[in-house]
XYZ file of C-alpha atoms in Angstrom:
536
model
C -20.330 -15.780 -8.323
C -18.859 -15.760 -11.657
C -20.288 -18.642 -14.186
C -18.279 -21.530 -14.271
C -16.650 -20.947 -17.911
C -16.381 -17.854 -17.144
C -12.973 -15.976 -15.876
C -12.345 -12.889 -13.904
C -12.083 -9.507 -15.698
C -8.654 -8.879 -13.609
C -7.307 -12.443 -14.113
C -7.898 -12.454 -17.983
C -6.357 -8.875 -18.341
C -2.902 -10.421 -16.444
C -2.945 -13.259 -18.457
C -3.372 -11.457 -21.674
C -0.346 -9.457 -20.745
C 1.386 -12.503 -19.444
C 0.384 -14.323 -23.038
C 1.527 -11.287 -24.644
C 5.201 -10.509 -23.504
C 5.918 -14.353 -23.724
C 5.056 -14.844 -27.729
C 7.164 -11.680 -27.954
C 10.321 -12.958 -26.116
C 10.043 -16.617 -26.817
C 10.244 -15.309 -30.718
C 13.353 -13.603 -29.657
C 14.964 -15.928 -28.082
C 15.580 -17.184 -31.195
C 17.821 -14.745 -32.354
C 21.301 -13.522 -31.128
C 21.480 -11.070 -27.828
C 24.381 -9.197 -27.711
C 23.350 -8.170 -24.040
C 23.008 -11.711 -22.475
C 26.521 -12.649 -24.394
C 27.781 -10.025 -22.647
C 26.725 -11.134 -19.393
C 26.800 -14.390 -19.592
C 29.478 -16.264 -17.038
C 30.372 -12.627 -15.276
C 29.879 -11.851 -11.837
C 27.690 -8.771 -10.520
C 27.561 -6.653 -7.586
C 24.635 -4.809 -6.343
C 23.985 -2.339 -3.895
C 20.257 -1.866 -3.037
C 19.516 -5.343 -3.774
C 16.935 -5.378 -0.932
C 14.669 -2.429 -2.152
C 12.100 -2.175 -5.174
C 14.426 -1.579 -8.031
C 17.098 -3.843 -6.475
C 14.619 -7.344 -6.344
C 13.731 -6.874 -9.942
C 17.246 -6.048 -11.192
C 17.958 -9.568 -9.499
C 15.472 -11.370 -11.048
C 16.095 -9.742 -14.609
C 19.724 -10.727 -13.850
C 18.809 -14.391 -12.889
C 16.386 -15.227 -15.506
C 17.283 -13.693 -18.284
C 21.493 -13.409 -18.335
C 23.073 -16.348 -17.580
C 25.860 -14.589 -14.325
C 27.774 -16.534 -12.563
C 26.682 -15.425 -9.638
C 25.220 -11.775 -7.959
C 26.905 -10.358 -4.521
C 24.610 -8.446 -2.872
C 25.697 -5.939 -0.208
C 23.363 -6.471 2.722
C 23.198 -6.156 6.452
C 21.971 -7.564 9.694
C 18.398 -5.263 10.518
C 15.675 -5.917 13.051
C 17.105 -8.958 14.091
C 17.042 -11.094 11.128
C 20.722 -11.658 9.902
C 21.589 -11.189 6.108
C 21.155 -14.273 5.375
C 17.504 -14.374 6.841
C 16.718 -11.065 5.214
C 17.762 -12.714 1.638
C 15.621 -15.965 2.199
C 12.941 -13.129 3.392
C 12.998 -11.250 -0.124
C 12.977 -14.529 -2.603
C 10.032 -15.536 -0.681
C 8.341 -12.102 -2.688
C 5.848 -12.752 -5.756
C 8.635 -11.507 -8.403
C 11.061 -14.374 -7.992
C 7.532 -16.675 -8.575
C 8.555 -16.996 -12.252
C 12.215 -17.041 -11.515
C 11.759 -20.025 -8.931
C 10.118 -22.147 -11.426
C 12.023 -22.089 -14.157
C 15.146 -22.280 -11.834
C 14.145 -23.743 -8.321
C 17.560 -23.575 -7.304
C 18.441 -19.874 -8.393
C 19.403 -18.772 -5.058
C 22.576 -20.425 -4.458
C 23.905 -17.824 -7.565
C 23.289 -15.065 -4.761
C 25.387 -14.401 -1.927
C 24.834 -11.975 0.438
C 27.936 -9.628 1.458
C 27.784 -8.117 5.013
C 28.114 -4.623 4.821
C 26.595 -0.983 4.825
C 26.197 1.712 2.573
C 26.506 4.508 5.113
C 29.387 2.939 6.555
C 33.673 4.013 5.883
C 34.661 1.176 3.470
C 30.956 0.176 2.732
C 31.051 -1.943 5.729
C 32.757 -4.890 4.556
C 35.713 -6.727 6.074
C 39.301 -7.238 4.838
C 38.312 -11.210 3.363
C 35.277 -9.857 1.417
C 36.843 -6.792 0.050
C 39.334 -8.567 -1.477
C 37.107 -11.422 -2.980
C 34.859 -8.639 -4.546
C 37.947 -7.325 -5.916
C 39.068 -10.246 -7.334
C 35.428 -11.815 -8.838
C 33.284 -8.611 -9.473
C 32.838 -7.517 -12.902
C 30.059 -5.228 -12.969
C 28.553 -2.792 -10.432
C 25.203 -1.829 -10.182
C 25.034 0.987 -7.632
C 21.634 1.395 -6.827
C 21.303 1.837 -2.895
C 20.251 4.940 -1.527
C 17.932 6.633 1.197
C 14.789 7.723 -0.956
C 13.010 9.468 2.248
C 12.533 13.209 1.186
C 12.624 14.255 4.400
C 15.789 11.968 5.686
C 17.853 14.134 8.167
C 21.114 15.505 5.965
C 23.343 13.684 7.792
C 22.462 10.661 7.031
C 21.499 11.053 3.351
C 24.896 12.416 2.952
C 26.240 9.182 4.134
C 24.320 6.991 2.200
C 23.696 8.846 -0.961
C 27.297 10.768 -0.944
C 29.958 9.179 0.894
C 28.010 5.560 0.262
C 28.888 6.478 -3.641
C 32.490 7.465 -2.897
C 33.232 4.286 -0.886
C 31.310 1.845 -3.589
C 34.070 4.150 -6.234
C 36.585 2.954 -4.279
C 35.972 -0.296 -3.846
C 35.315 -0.237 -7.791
C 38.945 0.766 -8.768
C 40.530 -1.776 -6.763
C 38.523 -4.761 -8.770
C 40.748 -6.423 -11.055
C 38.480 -7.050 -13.695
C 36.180 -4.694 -13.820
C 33.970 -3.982 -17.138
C 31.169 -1.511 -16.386
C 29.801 0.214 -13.193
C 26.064 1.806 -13.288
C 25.277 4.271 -11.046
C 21.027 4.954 -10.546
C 20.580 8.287 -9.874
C 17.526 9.899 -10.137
C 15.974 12.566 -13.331
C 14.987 14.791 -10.596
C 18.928 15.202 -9.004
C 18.505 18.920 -10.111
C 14.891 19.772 -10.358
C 15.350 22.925 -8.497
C 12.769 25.652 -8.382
C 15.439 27.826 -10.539
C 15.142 25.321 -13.062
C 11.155 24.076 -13.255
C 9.966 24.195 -16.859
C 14.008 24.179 -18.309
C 15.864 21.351 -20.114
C 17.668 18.628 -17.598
C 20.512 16.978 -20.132
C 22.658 14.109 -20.638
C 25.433 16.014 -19.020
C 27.517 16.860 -15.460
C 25.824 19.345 -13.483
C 27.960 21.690 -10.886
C 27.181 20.130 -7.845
C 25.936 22.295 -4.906
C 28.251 21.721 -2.728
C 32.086 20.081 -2.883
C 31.248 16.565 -2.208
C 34.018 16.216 0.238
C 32.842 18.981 1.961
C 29.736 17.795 2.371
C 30.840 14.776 3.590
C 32.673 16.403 5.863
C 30.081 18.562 7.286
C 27.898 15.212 7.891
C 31.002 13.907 9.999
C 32.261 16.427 12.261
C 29.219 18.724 12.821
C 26.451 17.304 15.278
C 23.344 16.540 14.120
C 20.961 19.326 15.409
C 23.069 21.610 14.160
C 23.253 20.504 11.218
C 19.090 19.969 10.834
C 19.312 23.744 11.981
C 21.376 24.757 8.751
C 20.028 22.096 6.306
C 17.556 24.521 4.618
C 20.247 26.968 4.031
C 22.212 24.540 2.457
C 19.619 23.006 -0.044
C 18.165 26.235 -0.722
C 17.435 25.476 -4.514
C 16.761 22.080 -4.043
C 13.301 20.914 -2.623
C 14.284 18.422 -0.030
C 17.803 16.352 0.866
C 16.854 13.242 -1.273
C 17.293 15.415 -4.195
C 19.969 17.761 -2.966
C 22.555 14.665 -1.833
C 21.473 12.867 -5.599
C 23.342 15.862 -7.081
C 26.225 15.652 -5.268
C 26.496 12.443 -5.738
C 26.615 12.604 -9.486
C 29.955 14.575 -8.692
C 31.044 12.131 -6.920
C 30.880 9.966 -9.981
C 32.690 12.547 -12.380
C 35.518 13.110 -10.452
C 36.526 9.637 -9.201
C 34.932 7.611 -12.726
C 37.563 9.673 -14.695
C 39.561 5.896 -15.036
C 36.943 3.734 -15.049
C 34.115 2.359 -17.561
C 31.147 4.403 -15.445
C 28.388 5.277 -16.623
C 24.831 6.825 -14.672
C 21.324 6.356 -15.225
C 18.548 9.153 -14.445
C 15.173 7.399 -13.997
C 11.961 9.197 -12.952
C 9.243 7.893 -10.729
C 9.693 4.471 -10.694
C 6.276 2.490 -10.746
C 5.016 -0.614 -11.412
C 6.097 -3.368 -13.776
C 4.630 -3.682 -17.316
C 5.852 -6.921 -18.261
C 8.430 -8.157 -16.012
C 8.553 -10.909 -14.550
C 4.666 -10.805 -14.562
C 2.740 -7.485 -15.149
C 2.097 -4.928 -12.280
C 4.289 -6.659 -9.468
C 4.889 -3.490 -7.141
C 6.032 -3.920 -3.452
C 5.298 -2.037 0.160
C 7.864 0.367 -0.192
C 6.904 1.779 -3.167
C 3.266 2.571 -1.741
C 4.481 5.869 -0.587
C 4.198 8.011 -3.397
C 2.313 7.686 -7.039
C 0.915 4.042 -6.072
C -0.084 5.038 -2.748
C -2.443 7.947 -5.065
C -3.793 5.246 -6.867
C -4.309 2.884 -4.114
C -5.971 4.850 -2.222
C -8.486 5.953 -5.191
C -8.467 2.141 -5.872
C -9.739 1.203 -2.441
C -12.314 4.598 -2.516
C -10.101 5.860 -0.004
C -8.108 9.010 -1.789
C -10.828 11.359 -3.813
C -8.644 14.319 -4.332
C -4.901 14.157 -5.799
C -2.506 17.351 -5.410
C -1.257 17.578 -9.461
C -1.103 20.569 -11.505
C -1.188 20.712 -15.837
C 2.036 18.810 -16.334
C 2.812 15.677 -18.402
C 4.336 13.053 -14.796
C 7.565 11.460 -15.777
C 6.763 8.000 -14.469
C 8.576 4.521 -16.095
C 7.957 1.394 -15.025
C 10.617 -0.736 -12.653
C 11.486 -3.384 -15.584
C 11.883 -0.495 -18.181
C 14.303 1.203 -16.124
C 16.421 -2.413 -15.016
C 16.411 -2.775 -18.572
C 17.577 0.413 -19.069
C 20.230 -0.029 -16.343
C 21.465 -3.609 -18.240
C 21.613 -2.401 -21.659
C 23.703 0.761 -20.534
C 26.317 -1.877 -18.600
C 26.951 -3.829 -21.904
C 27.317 -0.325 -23.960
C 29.552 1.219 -21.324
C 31.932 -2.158 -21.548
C 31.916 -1.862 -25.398
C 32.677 2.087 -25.268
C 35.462 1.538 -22.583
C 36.749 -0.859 -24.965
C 36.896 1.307 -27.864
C 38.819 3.818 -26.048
C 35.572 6.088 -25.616
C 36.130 6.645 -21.919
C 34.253 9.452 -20.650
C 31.521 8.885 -18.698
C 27.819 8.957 -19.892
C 24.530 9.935 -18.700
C 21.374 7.972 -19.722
C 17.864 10.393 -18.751
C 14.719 7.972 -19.097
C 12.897 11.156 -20.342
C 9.350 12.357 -19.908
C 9.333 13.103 -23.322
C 8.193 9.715 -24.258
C 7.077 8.260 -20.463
C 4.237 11.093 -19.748
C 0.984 9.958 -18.347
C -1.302 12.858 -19.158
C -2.501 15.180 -15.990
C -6.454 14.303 -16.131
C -5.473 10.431 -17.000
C -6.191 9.261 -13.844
C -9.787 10.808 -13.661
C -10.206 9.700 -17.216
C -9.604 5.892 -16.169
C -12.379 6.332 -13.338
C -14.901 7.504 -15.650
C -14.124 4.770 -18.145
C -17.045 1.934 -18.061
C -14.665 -0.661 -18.252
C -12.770 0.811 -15.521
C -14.994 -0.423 -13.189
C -15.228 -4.188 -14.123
C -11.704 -3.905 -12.466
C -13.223 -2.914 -9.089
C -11.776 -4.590 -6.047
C -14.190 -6.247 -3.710
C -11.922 -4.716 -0.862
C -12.798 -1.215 -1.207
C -13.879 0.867 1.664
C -15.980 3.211 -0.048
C -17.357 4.587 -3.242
C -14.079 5.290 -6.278
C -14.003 9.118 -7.340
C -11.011 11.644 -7.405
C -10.861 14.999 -8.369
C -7.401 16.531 -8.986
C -6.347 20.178 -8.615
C -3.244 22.324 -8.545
C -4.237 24.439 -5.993
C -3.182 24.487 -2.738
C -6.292 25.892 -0.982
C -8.512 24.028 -3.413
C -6.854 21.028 -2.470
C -7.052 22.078 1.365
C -10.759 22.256 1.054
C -11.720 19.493 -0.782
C -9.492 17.393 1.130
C -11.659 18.940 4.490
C -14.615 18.305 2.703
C -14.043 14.875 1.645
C -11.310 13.558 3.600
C -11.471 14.975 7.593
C -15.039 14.776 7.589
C -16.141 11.386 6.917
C -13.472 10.508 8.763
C -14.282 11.901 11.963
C -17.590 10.307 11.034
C -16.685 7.110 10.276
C -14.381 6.947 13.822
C -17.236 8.333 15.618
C -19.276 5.404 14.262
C -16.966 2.909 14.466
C -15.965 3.918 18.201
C -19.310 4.094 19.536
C -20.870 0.648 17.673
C -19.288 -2.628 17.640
C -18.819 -2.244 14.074
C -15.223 -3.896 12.791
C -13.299 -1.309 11.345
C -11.739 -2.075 7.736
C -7.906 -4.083 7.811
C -5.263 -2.146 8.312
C -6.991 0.962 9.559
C -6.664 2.024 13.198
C -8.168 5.639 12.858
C -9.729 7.481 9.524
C -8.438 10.661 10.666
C -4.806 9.662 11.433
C -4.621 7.829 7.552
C -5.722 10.838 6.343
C -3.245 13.232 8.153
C -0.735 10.489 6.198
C -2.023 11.132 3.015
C -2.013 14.801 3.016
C 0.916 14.971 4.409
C 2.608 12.530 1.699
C 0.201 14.615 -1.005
C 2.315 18.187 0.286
C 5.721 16.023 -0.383
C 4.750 14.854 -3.602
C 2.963 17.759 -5.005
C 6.680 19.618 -5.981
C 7.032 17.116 -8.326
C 3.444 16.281 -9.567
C 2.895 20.324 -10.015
C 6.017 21.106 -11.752
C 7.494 20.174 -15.402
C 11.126 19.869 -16.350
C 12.555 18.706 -19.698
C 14.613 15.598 -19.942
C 16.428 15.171 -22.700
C 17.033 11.434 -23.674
C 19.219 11.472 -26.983
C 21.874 9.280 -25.481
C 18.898 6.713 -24.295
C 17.456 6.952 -27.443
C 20.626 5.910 -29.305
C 21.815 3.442 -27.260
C 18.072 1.710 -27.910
C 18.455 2.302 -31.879
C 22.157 0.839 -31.895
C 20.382 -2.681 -30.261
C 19.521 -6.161 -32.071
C 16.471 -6.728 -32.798
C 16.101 -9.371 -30.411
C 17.435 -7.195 -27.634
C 14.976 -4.638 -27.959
C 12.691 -7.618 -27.238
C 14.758 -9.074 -24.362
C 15.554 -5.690 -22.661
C 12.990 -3.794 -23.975
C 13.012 0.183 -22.431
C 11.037 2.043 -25.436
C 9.133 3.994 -23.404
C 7.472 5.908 -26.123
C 5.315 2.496 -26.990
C 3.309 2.190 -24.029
C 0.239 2.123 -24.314
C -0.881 4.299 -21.069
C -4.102 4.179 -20.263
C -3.529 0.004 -20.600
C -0.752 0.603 -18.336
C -2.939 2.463 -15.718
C -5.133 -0.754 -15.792
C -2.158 -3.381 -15.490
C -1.020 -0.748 -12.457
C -4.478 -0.877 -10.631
C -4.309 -5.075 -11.193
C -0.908 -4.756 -9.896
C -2.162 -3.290 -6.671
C -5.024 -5.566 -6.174
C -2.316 -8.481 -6.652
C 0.276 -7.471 -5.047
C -0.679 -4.956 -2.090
C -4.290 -5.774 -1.379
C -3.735 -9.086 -2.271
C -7.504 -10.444 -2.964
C -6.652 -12.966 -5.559
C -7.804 -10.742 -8.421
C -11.240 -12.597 -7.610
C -14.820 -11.458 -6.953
C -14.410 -8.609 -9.567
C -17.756 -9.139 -10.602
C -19.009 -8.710 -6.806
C -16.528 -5.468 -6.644
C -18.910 -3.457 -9.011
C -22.100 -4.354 -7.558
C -20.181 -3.263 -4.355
C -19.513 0.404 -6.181
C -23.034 0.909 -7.373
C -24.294 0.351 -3.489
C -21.209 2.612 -2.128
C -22.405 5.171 -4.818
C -25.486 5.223 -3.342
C -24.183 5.562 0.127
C -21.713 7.940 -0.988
C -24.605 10.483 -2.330
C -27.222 9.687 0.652
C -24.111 10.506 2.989
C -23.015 14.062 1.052
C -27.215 15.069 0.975
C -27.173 14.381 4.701
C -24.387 16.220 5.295
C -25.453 19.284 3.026
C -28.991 19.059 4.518
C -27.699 19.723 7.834
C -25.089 22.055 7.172
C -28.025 24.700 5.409
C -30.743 23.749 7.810
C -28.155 25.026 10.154
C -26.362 28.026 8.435
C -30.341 28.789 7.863
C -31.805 28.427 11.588
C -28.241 30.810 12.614
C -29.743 33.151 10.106
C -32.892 33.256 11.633
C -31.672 33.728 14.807
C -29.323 36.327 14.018
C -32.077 38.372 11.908
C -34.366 37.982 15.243
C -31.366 39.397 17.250
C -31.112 42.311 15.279
């Protein structure tokens, strides 16, 4: 138990970062915003409002910009209607801030039935027409993120889904800025690893409306059969339907005040609303790595000698704001081709051996959660057998121990895990998905970013801060494993002091465990020696 006068290691780091951002924007909210004027009183629509970026893009929107109110294109799933889904998703940890500055800040949102993947996005004749009539800016940010999502159906959401939102877009009658998210990795094709990605229109890989047609009139087996054929360059249909759906955006945008955004791994908030909020579905990928370290679960991380393009979620919502209010402004000056915004690993890179350097740190480990299943270590390599071994060695192993153990003693197995073996075919598996991107290095260039931050007030860069290049990373990497504890583990950031004690006795396990198991192995590798010299 900690003293009484005495607080927790991970509770005073959040509120230091809490205490932090709020001298910094309460000092700005003293001056003028050009961005919040320019939102102030309009009406937004957002696709994707349900998923990771989407909730924070909400709140930013609610607390910070003064709309009239936010449709959200939703649907009916798993047998909660939209409007149960909605009341669902404000009951999440980001809208905690939101909901007590403005307890009422849900009857500004109002959910619109209808589906991406759908002819028409799914709405009806009565809500088309009101979007067309009230809806001033678009934020298109739905999209199937699944790397391995069968073709058809990422070519409906991520393709035709972008065409049909287009559409819809040209028929609203006062319409001042669309954003389309895209992704920095739309063409990070083998052809082009270690080459410049710019600010620019890429050829897309295929027609768009022939892919969309292909995804319509050819069955789906089929289709699966051909899909690596089609992609060829491209390293799965995520990335592959991303590119044509930038095309998508060139060719229909031509008359309208579009503009696209190119984030990269999208992580963890710094800042905002409160500092590391992170939900489930963004556990698949870079957070699941460091959750699983976290909880002494993961101990070796697929990642070659690269510099990870990672931002976090309310750098790139800022990002996605500010370039709405610049797009308006250049629309109105007559500037009216589109532009491209890259939030560029030049200044978001988190250094390859950072994560191992945050385990070793001593203060790393007054962070410790009391949750953890086993002793924190990681090594990281580039290599695919290297990474095959080690993950035999110190993944499969103790995990057929530990099931062995755990199904032959009344021992209760840890929350949340039904069979060692089975999480750790997960993790490899999601390791060999991620590992394209975490082994490979392409060049973003950012000048159109950059500029559009240097044109901003003062206060702005405050209010909708995206400088990328002033994060502090290795802070970050803390606020990101507090984040996790919060937000996915969800022990109260409590008992930190109890977590470390717990990680010298797992230590101890952890090395009486690997001399047991080495013991054996020789003893046996030497008595099959023995035998085999007596044979002979």
């Amino acid at each position: 138990m900690l003293p009484a006068n005495r607080m927790d290691s991970a509770l005073a780091l959040e509120i230091e970062q809490v205490s932090r951002q709020k001298a910094l924007e309460e000092e700005a909210l003293r001056g003028e915003s050009a961005v919040r004027q320019f939102y102030a009183g309009t009406t937004a629509l957002i696709t994707g409002g349900t998923g990771f970026i989407g909730k924070q893009l909400i709140e930013k929107l609610l607390r910070s910009c003064d709309v009239k109110r936010i449709y959200i294109l939703i649907r009916s799933k798993k047998g909660l209607s939209m409007e149960e889904r909605l009341q669902l998703q404000f009951k999440d940890p980001v809208y905690d801030n939101l909901r007590s500055q403005q307890p009422d800040f849900a009857r500004k949102v109002i959910p619109v039935e209808g589906d991406i993947s759908e002819l028409g996005v799914g709405l009806n004749n009565e809500d088309r027409m009101k979007l067309a009539q009230e809806a001033n800016v678009i934020f298109h940010v739905a999209a199937t993120t699944k790397f391995e999502e069968p073709l058809k159906k990422a070519t409906f959401i991520n393709v035709r889904g972008t065409r049909e939102i287009l559409e819809l877009a040209k028929c609203c009658k006062n319409l001042r800025s669309f954003v389309h998210v895209s992704t920095a990795f739309f063409n990070a094709t083998k052809s082009r690893i270690n080459h410049t990605i710019e600010e620019k229109f890429y050829e897309s890989p295929v027609p768009p409306e022939v892919m969309i047609q292909l995804a319509e009139t050819v069955e789906e087996c089929r289709l699966n059969a051909i899909t690596a054929d089609l992609i060829r360059d491209w390293p799965n249909t995520y990335c592959f339907t991303k590119a044509i759906a930038e095309d998508v955006v060139r060719t229909m945008g031509k008359a309208l005040p579009v503009a696209i955004v190119r984030p990269p791994v999208v992580v963890c908030t710094l800042n905002e609303p409160t500092p590391g909020w992170v939900d489930m579905s963004s556990v698949i990928g870079p957070s699941g790595i460091i959750l699983g370290v976290g909880l002494g679960v993961t101990h070796v991380v697929l990642i070659g000698e690269i510099m990870i393009a990672i931002a976090p979620v309310d750098y790139v919502n800022n990002t996605v704001l500010a370039t709405a209010w610049e797009t308006d402004k250049r629309f109105k000056n007559n500037e009216k081709e589109s532009k491209i915004y890259n939030i560029s690993n030049s200044r978001c890179t988190l250094e390859k051996n950072l994560l191992c350097d945050v385990l070793k740190n001593p203060n790393t480990k007054q962070y410790a959660t009391p949750k953890a299943v086993w002793y924190c270590y990681g090594f990281e390599t580039g290599s695919d057998v290297v990474f095959w071994l080690l993950t035999w060695l110190l993944h499969y192993i103790p995990a057929y121990v530990a099931d062995f153990v755990f199904n032959v003693t009344s021992m209760k197995r840890p929350e949340g895990i039904k069979s060692f073996v089975k999480m750790y075919e997960k993790i490899y598996k999601m390791s060999l998905l991620y590992g394209y991107f975490l082994r490979n290095q392409w060049n973003f260039v950012d000048d159109n970013t950059v500029a559009m931050l240097n044109q901003m007030s003062k206060t702005d860069r405050i209010l909708f801060n995206f400088d990328i290049s002033k994060i502090d990373w290795p802070h970050y990497m803390l606020i990101w494993c507090i984040g996790l504890r919060k937000f996915i583990v969800k022990d109260g950031l409590k008992d930190s002091d109890y977590g470390m004690k717990k990680q010298r006795w797992l230590k101890i396990a952890h090395i009486s465990f690997y001399t047991l198991f080495f013991g054996v192995v020789f003893s046996l590798l030497y008595l099959a020696c023995r035998i085999f010299m007596s044979v002979i």
